[in-house]
Tab-separated table of C-alpha atoms in Angstrom:
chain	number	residue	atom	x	y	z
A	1	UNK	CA	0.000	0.000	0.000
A	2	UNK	CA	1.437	3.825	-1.203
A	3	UNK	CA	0.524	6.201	1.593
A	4	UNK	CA	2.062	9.533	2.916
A	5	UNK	CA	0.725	9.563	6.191
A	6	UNK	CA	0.718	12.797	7.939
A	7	UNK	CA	1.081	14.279	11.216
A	8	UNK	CA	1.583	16.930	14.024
A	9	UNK	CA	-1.181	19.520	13.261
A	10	UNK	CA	-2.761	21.316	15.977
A	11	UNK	CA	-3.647	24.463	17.352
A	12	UNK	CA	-0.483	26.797	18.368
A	13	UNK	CA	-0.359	30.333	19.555
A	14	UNK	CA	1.019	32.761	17.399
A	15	UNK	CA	4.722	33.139	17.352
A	16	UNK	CA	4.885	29.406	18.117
A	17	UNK	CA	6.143	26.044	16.409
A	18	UNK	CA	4.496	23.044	15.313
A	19	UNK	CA	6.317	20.267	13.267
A	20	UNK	CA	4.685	18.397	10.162
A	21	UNK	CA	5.740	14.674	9.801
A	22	UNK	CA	4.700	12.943	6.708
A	23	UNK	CA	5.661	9.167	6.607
A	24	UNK	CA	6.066	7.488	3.283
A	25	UNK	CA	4.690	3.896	3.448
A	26	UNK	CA	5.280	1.255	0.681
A	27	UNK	CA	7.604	3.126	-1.481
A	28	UNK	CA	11.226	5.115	-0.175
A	29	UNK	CA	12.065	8.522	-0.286
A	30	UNK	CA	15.264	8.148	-2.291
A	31	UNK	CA	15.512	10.240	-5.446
A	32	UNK	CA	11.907	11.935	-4.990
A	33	UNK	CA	11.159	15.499	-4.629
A	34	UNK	CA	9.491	16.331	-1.622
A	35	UNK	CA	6.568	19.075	-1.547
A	36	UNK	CA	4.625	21.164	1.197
A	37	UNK	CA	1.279	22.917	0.149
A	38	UNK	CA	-0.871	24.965	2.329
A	39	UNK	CA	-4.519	25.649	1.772
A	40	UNK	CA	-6.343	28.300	3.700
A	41	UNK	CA	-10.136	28.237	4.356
A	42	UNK	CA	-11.827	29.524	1.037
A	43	UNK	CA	-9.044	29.494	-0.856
A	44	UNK	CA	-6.743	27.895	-3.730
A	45	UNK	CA	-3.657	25.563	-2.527
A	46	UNK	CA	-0.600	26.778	-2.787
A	47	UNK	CA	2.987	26.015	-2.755
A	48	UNK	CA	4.851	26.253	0.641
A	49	UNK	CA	8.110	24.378	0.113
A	50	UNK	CA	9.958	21.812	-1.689
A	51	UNK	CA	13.153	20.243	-1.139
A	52	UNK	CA	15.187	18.032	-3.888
A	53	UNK	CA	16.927	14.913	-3.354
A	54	UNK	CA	20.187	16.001	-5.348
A	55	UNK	CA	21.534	18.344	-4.620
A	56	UNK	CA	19.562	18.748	-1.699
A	57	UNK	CA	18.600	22.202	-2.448
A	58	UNK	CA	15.722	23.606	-0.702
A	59	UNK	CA	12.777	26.249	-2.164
A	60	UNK	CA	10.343	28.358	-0.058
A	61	UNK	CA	7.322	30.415	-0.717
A	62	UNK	CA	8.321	34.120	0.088
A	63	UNK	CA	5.365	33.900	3.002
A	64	UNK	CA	7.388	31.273	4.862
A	65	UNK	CA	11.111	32.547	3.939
A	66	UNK	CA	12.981	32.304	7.298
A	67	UNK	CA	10.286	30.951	9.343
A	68	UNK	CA	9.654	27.631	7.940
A	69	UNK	CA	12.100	24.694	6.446
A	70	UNK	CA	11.528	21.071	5.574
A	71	UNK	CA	14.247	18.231	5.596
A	72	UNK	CA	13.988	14.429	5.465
A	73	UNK	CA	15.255	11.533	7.439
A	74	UNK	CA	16.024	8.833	4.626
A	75	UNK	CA	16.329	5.762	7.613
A	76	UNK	CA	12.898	6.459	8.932
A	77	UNK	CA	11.618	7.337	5.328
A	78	UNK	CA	9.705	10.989	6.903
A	79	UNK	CA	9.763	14.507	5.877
A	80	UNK	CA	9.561	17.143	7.933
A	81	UNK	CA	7.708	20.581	7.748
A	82	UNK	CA	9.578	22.697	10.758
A	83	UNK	CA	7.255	25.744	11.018
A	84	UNK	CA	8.564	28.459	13.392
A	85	UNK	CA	7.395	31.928	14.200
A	86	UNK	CA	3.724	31.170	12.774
A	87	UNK	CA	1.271	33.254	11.909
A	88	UNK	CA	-2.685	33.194	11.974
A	89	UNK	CA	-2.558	33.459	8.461
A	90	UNK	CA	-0.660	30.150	8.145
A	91	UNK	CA	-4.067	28.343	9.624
A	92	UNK	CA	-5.189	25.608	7.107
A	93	UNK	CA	-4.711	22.560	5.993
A	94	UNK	CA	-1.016	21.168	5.110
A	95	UNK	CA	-0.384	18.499	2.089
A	96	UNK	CA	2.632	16.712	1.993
A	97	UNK	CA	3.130	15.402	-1.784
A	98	UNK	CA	6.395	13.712	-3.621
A	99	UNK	CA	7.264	13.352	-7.145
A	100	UNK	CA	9.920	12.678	-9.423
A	101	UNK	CA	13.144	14.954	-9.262
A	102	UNK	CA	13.894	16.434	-12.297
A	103	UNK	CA	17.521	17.296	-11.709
A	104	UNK	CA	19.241	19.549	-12.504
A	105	UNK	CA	16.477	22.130	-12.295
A	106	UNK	CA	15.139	23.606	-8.988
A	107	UNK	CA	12.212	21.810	-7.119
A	108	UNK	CA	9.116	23.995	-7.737
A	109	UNK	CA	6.531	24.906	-5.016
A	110	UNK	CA	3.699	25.160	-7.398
A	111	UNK	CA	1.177	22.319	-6.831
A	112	UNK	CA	0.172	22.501	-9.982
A	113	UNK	CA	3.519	22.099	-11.925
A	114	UNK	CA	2.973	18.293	-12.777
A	115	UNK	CA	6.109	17.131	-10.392
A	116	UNK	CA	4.088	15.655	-7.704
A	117	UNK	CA	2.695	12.228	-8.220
A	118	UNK	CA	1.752	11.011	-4.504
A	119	UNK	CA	-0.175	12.736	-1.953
A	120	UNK	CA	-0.842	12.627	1.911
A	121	UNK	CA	-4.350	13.181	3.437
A	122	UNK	CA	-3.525	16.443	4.996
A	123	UNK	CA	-3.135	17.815	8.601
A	124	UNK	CA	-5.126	20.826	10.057
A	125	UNK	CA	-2.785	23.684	11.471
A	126	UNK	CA	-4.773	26.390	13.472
A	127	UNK	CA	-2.735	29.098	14.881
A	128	UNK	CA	-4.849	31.499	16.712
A	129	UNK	CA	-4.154	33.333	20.225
């Protein structure tokens, strides 16, 4: 069974931190892109970060720049989404998503760029004083 299983939303103050694990079941993370997407209430998905498998280069939405990165731990086959300094407009629902790397060129953050292939169910992040 292919799954991306995510987890560690939640409700956080703002100016907090919450961590996004997504677990890749019945395939490995080596040689995939990996891809964060955020979709606020009432509105379009959109591209958060992505991170390459080589090099492992690393590409942010200007929204998150500096307050969010992503990495991945190849023995326990999870990504991350590290989300610091949050903000109540970064409530919503997070999508974790892989695809194929297309090396040499830079991972994209659009969600709608054809690159990612496998999706997980989403986590709700609420970040609200």
């Amino acid at each position: 069974q292919l799954q991306l299983v995510e987890s560690g939303g939640g409700l956080v103050q703002p100016g907090g931190s919450l961590r996004l694990s997504c677990a890749a079941s019945g395939f490995s993370l080596d040689y995939l892109v990996i891809g964060w997407f955020h979709q606020a209430p009432g509105k379009e998905r959109e591209g958060v970060a992505c991170n390459d498998y080589w090099p492992d280069t690393k590409n942010f939405a200007d929204s998150v720049k500096g307050r969010f990165t992503t990495s991945r731990d190849i023995a326990t086959n999870t990504v991350y989404l590290q989300m610091d300094s949050m903000k109540p407009e970064d409530t919503g629902d997070y999508y974790c998503a892989v695809g194929r790397d297309s090396y040499p060129d830079l991972c994209a953050v659009d969600p709608t760029s054809g690159t990612y292939e496998r999706w997980g169910q989403g986590t709700q992040v609420t970040v609200s004083s």
